[in-house]
Amino acid sequence: MWLGPEEVLLAGALWVTERANPFFLLQRRRGHGKGGGLTGLLVGTLDVVLDSSARVAPYRILHQTQDSQVYWAVACGSSRKEITKHWEWLENNLLQTLSIFDNEEDITTFVKGKIHGIIAEENKNEQPQSEEDPGKFKEAELKMRKQFGMPEVEKLVNYYSCSYWKGRVPRQGWLYLTVNHLCFYSFLLGKEVTLVIQWVDVTQLEKNATLLFPECIKVNTRDNELYFSMFLNINETFKLMEQLANIAMRQLLDNESFLQDKSLPKPRKPLKNISALKRDLDARAKNECYRATFRLPKDECLDGHTDCTLWTPFNKMHIPGQMFVSNNYICFASKAEEACHLIIPLREVTIVEKADSSSVLPSPLSISTKSKMTFFFANLKDRDFLVQRISDFLQRTPSKKPCSSDREWKWNLADPGCEEVPELPSSSPLAVSPTSALSNRPVSFCAGEVPTASQGLLKLFRRNSEELLGPKGAKEKMKEESWNIHFFEYGRGMCMYRTAKTRELVQKGIPENLRGELWLLFSGAWNEMVTHPSYYADLVEKSMGKYNLATEEIERDLHRSMPEHPAFQNELGIAALRRVLTAYAFRNPTIGYCQAMNIVTSVLLLYCNEEEAFWLLVALCERMLPDYYNTRVVGALVDQGIFEELTREYLPQLSEKMQDLGVISTISLSWFLTLFLSVMPFESAVVIVDCFFYEGIKFILQVSLAILDANMEKLLQCCDEGEAMTILGRYLDNVVNRQSVSPPIPHLHALLTSGDDPPLEIDIFELIKTSYEKFSSLKADDIEQMRFKQRLKVIQSLEDTAKKSVVRAVSSDIGFSIEELEELYVVFKAKYLMSCYWGNNRAAAARRDQSLPYLEQYRIDMEQFKELFIGLTPWSCGAHTPVLAGRLFRLLDENRDSLINFKEFVTGMSGMYHGDLTEKLKVLYKLHLPPALNPEEAESALEATSYFTEDVTTEVSPFVSELDFCLHCESQETQEDKGRRNENGPEKEEKGTSPQDYRYYLRMWAKEKESKKETIKDLPKMSQEQFIELCKTLYNMFSEDPVEQELYHAIATVASLLLRIGEVGKKFSNRPMRKSEDCKGNNTQDPVSEEESPTSEQSQNSAVEQQPQADHEDKTCGDAQPEKTQQENQSLGEGSGEGQGSPLQLLSDDETKDDMSMSSYSMVSTGSLQCEDIADDTVLVGCEGSSSAARYGSTIDTDWSISFEQILASMLTETALVNYFEKKVNILQKIKDQKKVERQFSSSSDYELSSVSG
């Protein structure tokens, strides 16, 4: 590549000049290429340690003038070919021009200008992406690709200098972090270390410090434990490694492969040596943190943040913190954790203005909202730029109906008690309707059905309770009054100031009338509902009447959702629950429906209308409890791991006991998945839900620890898991809410009481208070960090379980050992994953459906299968191997969806590796029959026939037989066939990947069990075209074998023998046909004595079977040979009739093996002569003479056929063939080699180690 001319003072140091002219030098780096000795070793080591190996190319061109001591680097290259191209361009285009100049300064100026011009021209044609990456970084990426043999689609994110500990010896080198791989390279004094690890293989990633490793990063895979240390910035490196490993886990979990964000704004200042990908990942990390902190929608992207102060009217202070600005929100977080949080949606903003600066308030900014609230920010560093950005976002914000939010909030308070709410400054002057927006418009989806639940079901089904008038009612009124005062001081709605005071009120329990409103606020669901006004109604309309696996499960669980509550004892509540769950299943088919969602949703419907409950469910499943409700409940398992870790940290005594009993894994899933709703009385669990919506998962973990702590003494005395479960169950059953104004709902859990003593009741508010007192040191950021660590462990554990399940499912029918199957599964999965991130399209990701059984989840297409087949097959056929792979793929793809699963894959492999000669030949035989053999491939033999019947005078080597020519034709046919398959591909794929009912798989497996084992008598006969294809395969298969001459001789003997068997068989089956053409299809077999028959008994018994086969071949081949007549058929039949009494006089082994006059043991024989230009010295094995050959040379015989038994019997006569098919091949070695290919190792190194003398 051309370089912007850079000054070089020492042109000779560490470089060797290879070419020179008066104006330029071409130099090679010492230690690169052959030779170099000790100097080369030292330079190579120096390059690695000093970063130059990542940045310095091994070749360069310098510009020089005779009298100057200064040199200018104008080009560099990673290969001799690249640098020579530049050198030749300079010699051809510049040398003559430069010789005209008199002044050396003018020469240098001209050269520099010319090089800059070339670079500018090249940059015009480059993609904008490459311009974003700094030059030094691009050089490092080129070096990485060359060193590790990575394709161009593999992008480098960053690289770091560090040491890799091999044993107790540190190897200083370079760590390259790419999107899909962790790579390390070191070269020290002749010792080369190369590591390539896929992120999907990483099981643990830790940053720790030990005596041996001062501060290091530990990377664990299933096979290795690697340590890296001596980083300049270990925190940055570890954070990036975590991110990349997380992306890989996400890919394993739900096929979310990495797609770079091309819309990332360019930095205002050029960033030194930071790639666009690194910026993208940094931005993603900030976005995720921003969204989690303020509970914003998943598509919200942070634009920037700045330090500032916020004036808080409730305590008359300026609170220091940070302002965050994104496309649709302005947010503020105080530096003191709970001092103040604020979220201002831009849809609510009316005025943004710069106020006058003063010494008290420097650079103030005022933001006013529709609800008449005004926020003052001050101490802004770049106020003008910030105002401009906010203005830009405001212009893009779609305008909403004024005060719509106030209209929709107020209906929640449609209760006599709410009329006493004092008038707030933020309230709207418009009249407020006591009904929801949803109930005001006609809702088409509920026409003719039960009415939509337009408000919380609790209001519709509240029974007249004396509690409302008693002391509990008074307590509830006091709570409402406290919240109204809070709204007056801190604001109401989305723009409320959220402080420690807000949390205190939540801990005391949210009043029932305000519960729905505050859940929507604290969860962030309100934002999504307001910005998607008719989304839910449309979704319900689309999903109504649709039926799939999710809706079937929903129907089954509807009546199990809080059956004790009156709201769900009638059709109104059940119908509302059905609509919400079905709508969500259609919104998010990857989750669909999971048990426990019904319990949570039924509680949401008690306090919210349907639309609000739907958006709360979205917030829960997609943001607050990520991956909890997918098919493998990964999120719950991750948080269960965190719970175990926290138990070890906070309750070390109990942790060991619980581990022995195995209780934590049992209890935590039901606690976390249903937020305690299924294990605690409803009135108490709903208070837990209040705090959860405000605090997130941190609170659930906190309460879980408090429950274990409260029962520690009893749990330590437990003897088994059942006893521990009984203790915890009894405790949770007796957690009561004495302040609840709702009548108690009968708790349907088992009443776990013992003896006559009444159970001890625990107040829910006391439990919450204790959890904050003892475990409030838990931080949300720490939990996110722990989630990452546990996610690695859980997903890899699930992958291992999947592998074991699949291997166990297929092992009974397959000849491979468990170890071999596991290794094959790893290679198969790696090939699938590679197509996801290195493939040209994303179709591979679409093939994986998490709802399918494990065996069906990873499936590969024909191209991927071909790559695996070439690496793993024991039958290497050279250039013919991909053709054979395509045939095997078609044979295995029974459902014709152009994809095969792991079982089908190993079935095909096992057929080649295991079983006796008969089984292996059976596989080979099937590969040359439909469906494995395409009609187009069979026709290639006919095309070859018509081609070679003409007088072809080309000079051909005896080894270049008709097989080579047919092979060319065949590959073309295969390409056409592939095109045709691809045209139909999407439809087939769509059909194949549609979610299937589990009953379909049960029926399919039952069918498999019933199917009889195929016998050799079930195999159809083979036509002459198919037989020629089989011979072609065998010919190619033996070409690289150590005893290929013996094998060629053996197969030539067998082929000619079989061709004559086919001719004789045809004679018997065709006698009636000679009498009349009209007899086709009514063929009758002539009685033939056993002595007259040259074939096995099968040949006689299946004469009737041969005719349909012949008819089929007539259909497939008739178009190619329209001139063929019945007379020709007869002459062909008669031509082979010489020596009818004993037509199969086999040559003895001695005769065939001693006849060394052959120049080629070619497969030429009586039936294949029509396809070959015969050399003079070719010997025809088993043929009577050339006269008979001449009679065969015109066409393929469509009446000819051969059976599998005949092929098998003939093969058994040749020891060389028997030995070839009986020999054992170690598949584990081939798998090991295949893994190296998958990692794309470069075969050549920059350093020729062999040339270094000892």
PDB file of N, CA, C and O in Angstrom, residues 602-630:
ATOM      1  N   SER A 602     -51.946 -12.194  35.145  1.00  0.00           N
ATOM      2  CA  SER A 602     -53.251 -12.103  35.828  1.00  0.00           C
ATOM      3  C   SER A 602     -53.202 -11.047  36.935  1.00  0.00           C
ATOM      4  O   SER A 602     -54.173 -10.310  37.142  1.00  0.00           O
ATOM      5  N   VAL A 603     -52.061 -10.932  37.606  1.00  0.00           N
ATOM      6  CA  VAL A 603     -51.927  -9.906  38.659  1.00  0.00           C
ATOM      7  C   VAL A 603     -51.877  -8.510  38.029  1.00  0.00           C
ATOM      8  O   VAL A 603     -52.472  -7.559  38.551  1.00  0.00           O
ATOM      9  N   LEU A 604     -51.189  -8.384  36.894  1.00  0.00           N
ATOM     10  CA  LEU A 604     -51.124  -7.083  36.212  1.00  0.00           C
ATOM     11  C   LEU A 604     -52.532  -6.636  35.806  1.00  0.00           C
ATOM     12  O   LEU A 604     -52.872  -5.449  35.911  1.00  0.00           O
ATOM     13  N   LEU A 605     -53.363  -7.592  35.358  1.00  0.00           N
ATOM     14  CA  LEU A 605     -54.721  -7.243  34.913  1.00  0.00           C
ATOM     15  C   LEU A 605     -55.626  -6.804  36.062  1.00  0.00           C
ATOM     16  O   LEU A 605     -56.624  -6.132  35.836  1.00  0.00           O
ATOM     17  N   LEU A 606     -55.280  -7.188  37.283  1.00  0.00           N
ATOM     18  CA  LEU A 606     -56.094  -6.762  38.428  1.00  0.00           C
ATOM     19  C   LEU A 606     -55.989  -5.252  38.644  1.00  0.00           C
ATOM     20  O   LEU A 606     -56.927  -4.614  39.117  1.00  0.00           O
ATOM     21  N   TYR A 607     -54.839  -4.679  38.291  1.00  0.00           N
ATOM     22  CA  TYR A 607     -54.611  -3.256  38.591  1.00  0.00           C
ATOM     23  C   TYR A 607     -54.540  -2.375  37.358  1.00  0.00           C
ATOM     24  O   TYR A 607     -54.475  -1.156  37.469  1.00  0.00           O
ATOM     25  N   CYS A 608     -54.503  -2.954  36.162  1.00  0.00           N
ATOM     26  CA  CYS A 608     -54.360  -2.160  34.926  1.00  0.00           C
ATOM     27  C   CYS A 608     -55.375  -2.638  33.894  1.00  0.00           C
ATOM     28  O   CYS A 608     -55.875  -3.762  33.971  1.00  0.00           O
ATOM     29  N   ASN A 609     -55.637  -1.792  32.903  1.00  0.00           N
ATOM     30  CA  ASN A 609     -56.459  -2.277  31.794  1.00  0.00           C
ATOM     31  C   ASN A 609     -55.608  -3.172  30.890  1.00  0.00           C
ATOM     32  O   ASN A 609     -54.413  -3.335  31.109  1.00  0.00           O
ATOM     33  N   GLU A 610     -56.232  -3.758  29.885  1.00  0.00           N
ATOM     34  CA  GLU A 610     -55.541  -4.749  29.050  1.00  0.00           C
ATOM     35  C   GLU A 610     -54.291  -4.180  28.375  1.00  0.00           C
ATOM     36  O   GLU A 610     -53.239  -4.813  28.358  1.00  0.00           O
ATOM     37  N   GLU A 611     -54.429  -2.998  27.782  1.00  0.00           N
ATOM     38  CA  GLU A 611     -53.295  -2.425  27.048  1.00  0.00           C
ATOM     39  C   GLU A 611     -52.129  -2.157  27.992  1.00  0.00           C
ATOM     40  O   GLU A 611     -50.973  -2.454  27.673  1.00  0.00           O
ATOM     41  N   GLU A 612     -52.449  -1.634  29.177  1.00  0.00           N
ATOM     42  CA  GLU A 612     -51.385  -1.347  30.144  1.00  0.00           C
ATOM     43  C   GLU A 612     -50.740  -2.639  30.633  1.00  0.00           C
ATOM     44  O   GLU A 612     -49.513  -2.721  30.768  1.00  0.00           O
ATOM     45  N   ALA A 613     -51.562  -3.668  30.875  1.00  0.00           N
ATOM     46  CA  ALA A 613     -51.012  -4.963  31.314  1.00  0.00           C
ATOM     47  C   ALA A 613     -50.099  -5.541  30.237  1.00  0.00           C
ATOM     48  O   ALA A 613     -49.042  -6.116  30.546  1.00  0.00           O
ATOM     49  N   PHE A 614     -50.486  -5.362  28.972  1.00  0.00           N
ATOM     50  CA  PHE A 614     -49.656  -5.862  27.865  1.00  0.00           C
ATOM     51  C   PHE A 614     -48.286  -5.183  27.866  1.00  0.00           C
ATOM     52  O   PHE A 614     -47.251  -5.841  27.779  1.00  0.00           O
ATOM     53  N   TRP A 615     -48.262  -3.866  28.015  1.00  0.00           N
ATOM     54  CA  TRP A 615     -46.966  -3.146  27.968  1.00  0.00           C
ATOM     55  C   TRP A 615     -46.131  -3.417  29.218  1.00  0.00           C
ATOM     56  O   TRP A 615     -44.894  -3.415  29.157  1.00  0.00           O
ATOM     57  N   LEU A 616     -46.798  -3.665  30.351  1.00  0.00           N
ATOM     58  CA  LEU A 616     -46.053  -4.078  31.547  1.00  0.00           C
ATOM     59  C   LEU A 616     -45.408  -5.449  31.329  1.00  0.00           C
ATOM     60  O   LEU A 616     -44.264  -5.688  31.739  1.00  0.00           O
ATOM     61  N   LEU A 617     -46.137  -6.345  30.651  1.00  0.00           N
ATOM     62  CA  LEU A 617     -45.591  -7.671  30.349  1.00  0.00           C
ATOM     63  C   LEU A 617     -44.398  -7.552  29.402  1.00  0.00           C
ATOM     64  O   LEU A 617     -43.389  -8.252  29.565  1.00  0.00           O
ATOM     65  N   VAL A 618     -44.482  -6.632  28.436  1.00  0.00           N
ATOM     66  CA  VAL A 618     -43.351  -6.375  27.515  1.00  0.00           C
ATOM     67  C   VAL A 618     -42.137  -5.905  28.315  1.00  0.00           C
ATOM     68  O   VAL A 618     -41.018  -6.384  28.120  1.00  0.00           O
ATOM     69  N   ALA A 619     -42.363  -4.957  29.222  1.00  0.00           N
ATOM     70  CA  ALA A 619     -41.249  -4.432  30.037  1.00  0.00           C
ATOM     71  C   ALA A 619     -40.623  -5.535  30.882  1.00  0.00           C
ATOM     72  O   ALA A 619     -39.394  -5.631  31.007  1.00  0.00           O
ATOM     73  N   LEU A 620     -41.455  -6.406  31.451  1.00  0.00           N
ATOM     74  CA  LEU A 620     -40.958  -7.503  32.280  1.00  0.00           C
ATOM     75  C   LEU A 620     -40.127  -8.488  31.461  1.00  0.00           C
ATOM     76  O   LEU A 620     -38.993  -8.807  31.816  1.00  0.00           O
ATOM     77  N   CYS A 621     -40.702  -8.984  30.363  1.00  0.00           N
ATOM     78  CA  CYS A 621     -40.065 -10.064  29.598  1.00  0.00           C
ATOM     79  C   CYS A 621     -38.843  -9.588  28.828  1.00  0.00           C
ATOM     80  O   CYS A 621     -37.906 -10.361  28.621  1.00  0.00           O
ATOM     81  N   GLU A 622     -38.850  -8.354  28.371  1.00  0.00           N
ATOM     82  CA  GLU A 622     -37.795  -7.905  27.455  1.00  0.00           C
ATOM     83  C   GLU A 622     -36.748  -7.018  28.110  1.00  0.00           C
ATOM     84  O   GLU A 622     -35.657  -6.872  27.573  1.00  0.00           O
ATOM     85  N   ARG A 623     -37.080  -6.408  29.261  1.00  0.00           N
ATOM     86  CA  ARG A 623     -36.083  -5.517  29.858  1.00  0.00           C
ATOM     87  C   ARG A 623     -35.758  -5.846  31.308  1.00  0.00           C
ATOM     88  O   ARG A 623     -34.596  -5.970  31.678  1.00  0.00           O
ATOM     89  N   MET A 624     -36.786  -6.011  32.138  1.00  0.00           N
ATOM     90  CA  MET A 624     -36.523  -6.162  33.568  1.00  0.00           C
ATOM     91  C   MET A 624     -36.108  -7.580  33.947  1.00  0.00           C
ATOM     92  O   MET A 624     -35.317  -7.781  34.863  1.00  0.00           O
ATOM     93  N   LEU A 625     -36.651  -8.574  33.240  1.00  0.00           N
ATOM     94  CA  LEU A 625     -36.275  -9.978  33.478  1.00  0.00           C
ATOM     95  C   LEU A 625     -35.839 -10.595  32.142  1.00  0.00           C
ATOM     96  O   LEU A 625     -36.525 -11.457  31.593  1.00  0.00           O
ATOM     97  N   PRO A 626     -34.696 -10.157  31.609  1.00  0.00           N
ATOM     98  CA  PRO A 626     -34.296 -10.610  30.266  1.00  0.00           C
ATOM     99  C   PRO A 626     -34.075 -12.121  30.222  1.00  0.00           C
ATOM    100  O   PRO A 626     -33.479 -12.691  31.129  1.00  0.00           O
ATOM    101  N   ASP A 627     -34.596 -12.760  29.185  1.00  0.00           N
ATOM    102  CA  ASP A 627     -34.421 -14.203  28.912  1.00  0.00           C
ATOM    103  C   ASP A 627     -35.069 -15.099  29.971  1.00  0.00           C
ATOM    104  O   ASP A 627     -34.805 -16.297  29.994  1.00  0.00           O
ATOM    105  N   TYR A 628     -35.926 -14.537  30.833  1.00  0.00           N
ATOM    106  CA  TYR A 628     -36.563 -15.364  31.871  1.00  0.00           C
ATOM    107  C   TYR A 628     -37.559 -16.339  31.265  1.00  0.00           C
ATOM    108  O   TYR A 628     -37.676 -17.471  31.705  1.00  0.00           O
ATOM    109  N   TYR A 629     -38.299 -15.862  30.273  1.00  0.00           N
ATOM    110  CA  TYR A 629     -39.439 -16.654  29.814  1.00  0.00           C
ATOM    111  C   TYR A 629     -39.211 -17.301  28.452  1.00  0.00           C
ATOM    112  O   TYR A 629     -40.168 -17.625  27.760  1.00  0.00           O
ATOM    113  N   ASN A 630     -37.933 -17.483  28.056  1.00  0.00           N
ATOM    114  CA  ASN A 630     -37.712 -18.233  26.816  1.00  0.00           C
ATOM    115  C   ASN A 630     -37.795 -19.734  27.110  1.00  0.00           C
ATOM    116  O   ASN A 630     -37.996 -20.140  28.258  1.00  0.00           O
TER     117      ASN A 630
END
